[in-house]
PDB file of C-alpha atoms in Angstrom:
ATOM      1  CA  MET L 157      -0.608   6.774   8.000  1.00 39.00           C
ATOM      2  CA  SER L 158      -1.749   4.342   5.162  1.00 41.00           C
ATOM      3  CA  GLN L 159      -4.095   6.059   2.972  1.00 41.00           C
ATOM      4  CA  ASN L 160      -6.121   3.968   0.508  1.00 43.00           C
ATOM      5  CA  GLN L 161      -6.340   5.991  -2.683  1.00 42.00           C
ATOM      6  CA  ASN L 162      -8.494   3.874  -4.437  1.00 41.00           C
ATOM      7  CA  ALA L 163     -11.043   4.078  -2.081  1.00 43.00           C
ATOM      8  CA  PRO L 164     -12.884   7.208  -3.301  1.00 45.00           C
ATOM      9  CA  SER L 165     -13.201   6.063  -6.679  1.00 49.00           C
ATOM     10  CA  GLU L 166     -15.142   3.036  -5.286  1.00 63.00           C
ATOM     11  CA  ILE L 167     -17.770   4.803  -3.432  1.00 65.00           C
ATOM     12  CA  PRO L 168     -21.159   4.903  -5.297  1.00 70.00           C
ATOM     13  CA  SER L 169     -21.998   8.602  -6.557  1.00 78.00           C
ATOM     14  CA  SER L 170     -25.438   8.149  -4.553  1.00 79.00           C
ATOM     15  CA  LEU L 171     -23.352   7.768  -1.269  1.00 75.00           C
ATOM     16  CA  ILE L 172     -21.033  10.516  -2.036  1.00 78.00           C
ATOM     17  CA  GLU L 173     -24.277  12.841  -2.459  1.00 82.00           C
ATOM     18  CA  GLN L 174     -25.616  11.830   0.628  1.00 82.00           C
ATOM     19  CA  ILE L 175     -22.167  12.405   2.299  1.00 83.00           C
ATOM     20  CA  GLY L 176     -22.279  15.807   0.852  1.00 85.00           C
ATOM     21  CA  GLY L 177     -25.457  16.525   2.771  1.00 86.00           C
ATOM     22  CA  LEU L 178     -24.078  15.695   6.208  1.00 84.00           C
ATOM     23  CA  PRO L 179     -22.504  18.263   8.655  1.00 85.00           C
ATOM     24  CA  LYS L 180     -19.074  19.201   8.100  1.00 87.00           C
ATOM     25  CA  GLU L 181     -17.756  17.443  11.288  1.00 84.00           C
ATOM     26  CA  LYS L 182     -19.498  14.129   9.914  1.00 84.00           C
ATOM     27  CA  GLN L 183     -17.962  14.571   6.655  1.00 86.00           C
ATOM     28  CA  ALA L 184     -14.594  15.068   8.338  1.00 86.00           C
ATOM     29  CA  ALA L 185     -14.924  11.761  10.050  1.00 84.00           C
ATOM     30  CA  ILE L 186     -16.113   9.757   7.038  1.00 86.00           C
ATOM     31  CA  ARG L 187     -13.264  11.220   5.122  1.00 86.00           C
ATOM     32  CA  LEU L 188     -10.651  10.242   7.842  1.00 87.00           C
ATOM     33  CA  LEU L 189     -11.944   6.777   7.817  1.00 86.00           C
ATOM     34  CA  ILE L 190     -11.769   6.425   4.013  1.00 86.00           C
ATOM     35  CA  GLN L 191      -8.345   8.080   3.789  1.00 89.00           C
ATOM     36  CA  ASN L 192      -7.183   5.618   6.302  1.00 89.00           C
ATOM     37  CA  ILE L 193      -9.185   2.591   5.816  1.00 87.00           C
ATOM     38  CA  ASP L 194      -6.072   0.200   6.014  1.00 89.00           C
ATOM     39  CA  LEU L 195      -4.931   1.573   9.292  1.00 86.00           C
ATOM     40  CA  PHE L 196      -8.348   1.015  10.669  1.00 82.00           C
ATOM     41  CA  GLU L 197      -8.490  -2.486   9.185  1.00 84.00           C
ATOM     42  CA  LYS L 198      -5.360  -3.558  10.903  1.00 84.00           C
ATOM     43  CA  MET L 199      -6.647  -1.889  14.370  1.00 77.00           C
ATOM     44  CA  MET L 200      -9.780  -3.843  14.032  1.00 77.00           C
ATOM     45  CA  GLU L 201      -7.709  -7.250  12.928  1.00 79.00           C
ATOM     46  CA  ASN L 202      -5.704  -7.180  15.841  1.00 71.00           C
ATOM     47  CA  ASP L 203      -7.660  -5.879  18.828  1.00 72.00           C
ATOM     48  CA  SER L 204     -10.208  -7.982  20.086  1.00 71.00           C
ATOM     49  CA  GLU L 205     -11.593  -5.251  22.206  1.00 78.00           C
ATOM     50  CA  PHE L 206     -12.227  -2.911  19.190  1.00 76.00           C
ATOM     51  CA  ASP L 207     -15.600  -4.085  18.729  1.00 74.00           C
ATOM     52  CA  HIS L 208     -16.616  -3.533  22.080  1.00 77.00           C
ATOM     53  CA  ILE L 209     -15.340  -0.070  22.237  1.00 76.00           C
ATOM     54  CA  LEU L 210     -17.084   0.781  18.965  1.00 72.00           C
ATOM     55  CA  GLN L 211     -20.315  -0.631  20.201  1.00 74.00           C
ATOM     56  CA  LYS L 212     -20.038   1.627  23.120  1.00 76.00           C
ATOM     57  CA  TYR L 213     -19.563   4.537  21.205  1.00 70.00           C
ATOM     58  CA  ALA L 214     -22.347   3.629  18.826  1.00 68.00           C
ATOM     59  CA  GLU L 215     -24.673   3.398  21.788  1.00 73.00           C
ATOM     60  CA  LYS L 216     -23.608   6.717  23.272  1.00 69.00           C
ATOM     61  CA  GLY L 217     -26.433   8.445  21.609  1.00 63.00           C
ATOM     62  CA  GLN L 218     -25.895  12.094  19.897  1.00 60.00           C
ATOM     63  CA  PRO L 219     -22.159  12.159  19.183  1.00 59.00           C
ATOM     64  CA  GLU L 220     -20.528  15.690  20.605  1.00 64.00           C
ATOM     65  CA  LYS L 221     -17.201  15.618  18.995  1.00 65.00           C
ATOM     66  CA  GLU L 222     -15.688  14.799  15.600  1.00 63.00           C
ATOM     67  CA  ILE L 223     -13.824  11.797  17.199  1.00 65.00           C
ATOM     68  CA  ASP L 224     -17.509  10.284  18.202  1.00 75.00           C
ATOM     69  CA  TYR L 225     -18.396  10.805  14.476  1.00 79.00           C
ATOM     70  CA  LEU L 226     -15.349   8.698  13.621  1.00 79.00           C
ATOM     71  CA  PHE L 227     -16.284   5.720  16.059  1.00 77.00           C
ATOM     72  CA  GLN L 228     -19.951   5.773  14.770  1.00 78.00           C
ATOM     73  CA  ALA L 229     -18.691   5.536  11.237  1.00 81.00           C
ATOM     74  CA  LEU L 230     -16.266   2.731  11.814  1.00 81.00           C
ATOM     75  CA  PHE L 231     -18.827   0.993  13.994  1.00 79.00           C
ATOM     76  CA  LEU L 232     -21.357   1.217  11.136  1.00 81.00           C
ATOM     77  CA  TYR L 233     -18.264   0.355   8.616  1.00 83.00           C
ATOM     78  CA  ARG L 234     -17.630  -2.624  10.616  1.00 82.00           C
ATOM     79  CA  GLN L 235     -21.287  -3.942  10.831  1.00 81.00           C
ATOM     80  CA  GLU L 236     -21.658  -3.635   7.057  1.00 83.00           C
ATOM     81  CA  LYS L 237     -18.321  -5.468   6.570  1.00 83.00           C
ATOM     82  CA  ARG L 238     -19.216  -8.367   8.648  1.00 82.00           C
ATOM     83  CA  LEU L 239     -22.669  -8.763   7.044  1.00 86.00           C
ATOM     84  CA  ARG L 240     -21.005  -8.875   3.486  1.00 87.00           C
ATOM     85  CA  GLU L 241     -18.384 -11.433   4.836  1.00 87.00           C
ATOM     86  CA  LYS L 242     -21.339 -13.652   5.947  1.00 89.00           C
ATOM     87  CA  LYS L 243     -23.102 -13.405   2.771  1.00 90.00           C
ATOM     88  CA  GLU L 244     -19.963 -14.102   0.721  1.00 91.00           C
ATOM     89  CA  LYS L 245     -19.367 -17.141   3.080  1.00 89.00           C
ATOM     90  CA  LYS L 246     -23.003 -18.589   2.453  1.00 90.00           C
ATOM     91  CA  GLU L 247     -22.706 -18.041  -1.105  1.00 90.00           C
ATOM     92  CA  ASN L 248     -19.236 -19.841  -1.257  1.00 89.00           C
ATOM     93  CA  GLU L 249     -20.589 -22.787   0.676  1.00 87.00           C
ATOM     94  CA  ALA L 250     -23.667 -22.963  -1.516  1.00 86.00           C
ATOM     95  CA  SER L 251     -21.295 -23.168  -4.582  1.00 87.00           C
ATOM     96  CA  GLN L 252     -19.252 -25.678  -3.230  1.00 86.00           C
ATOM     97  CA  LYS L 253     -22.099 -27.987  -2.433  1.00 80.00           C
ATOM     98  CA  GLU L 254     -23.095 -27.934  -6.138  1.00 71.00           C
TER      99      GLU L 254
END
């Protein structure tokens, strides 16, 4: 599996503190996501159904297993990434108009 060794150093300390306060199962899911972010990026890039699957797990409600925590973490990561990309696109378009 591909591991992104730089990811932990890019995480704000306030977020690390929040993660530390989560139950161990949620911490494990987040750690797996961070350690394998390149793999998950590839999965999301090449699978048009992946967003639908993530949405299904996110709407499921209270997770019961570690894998459910992982899918919730992936869904939230995906949402945040899309928001960031939209913001960057708008900023780029605005700077090109000037």
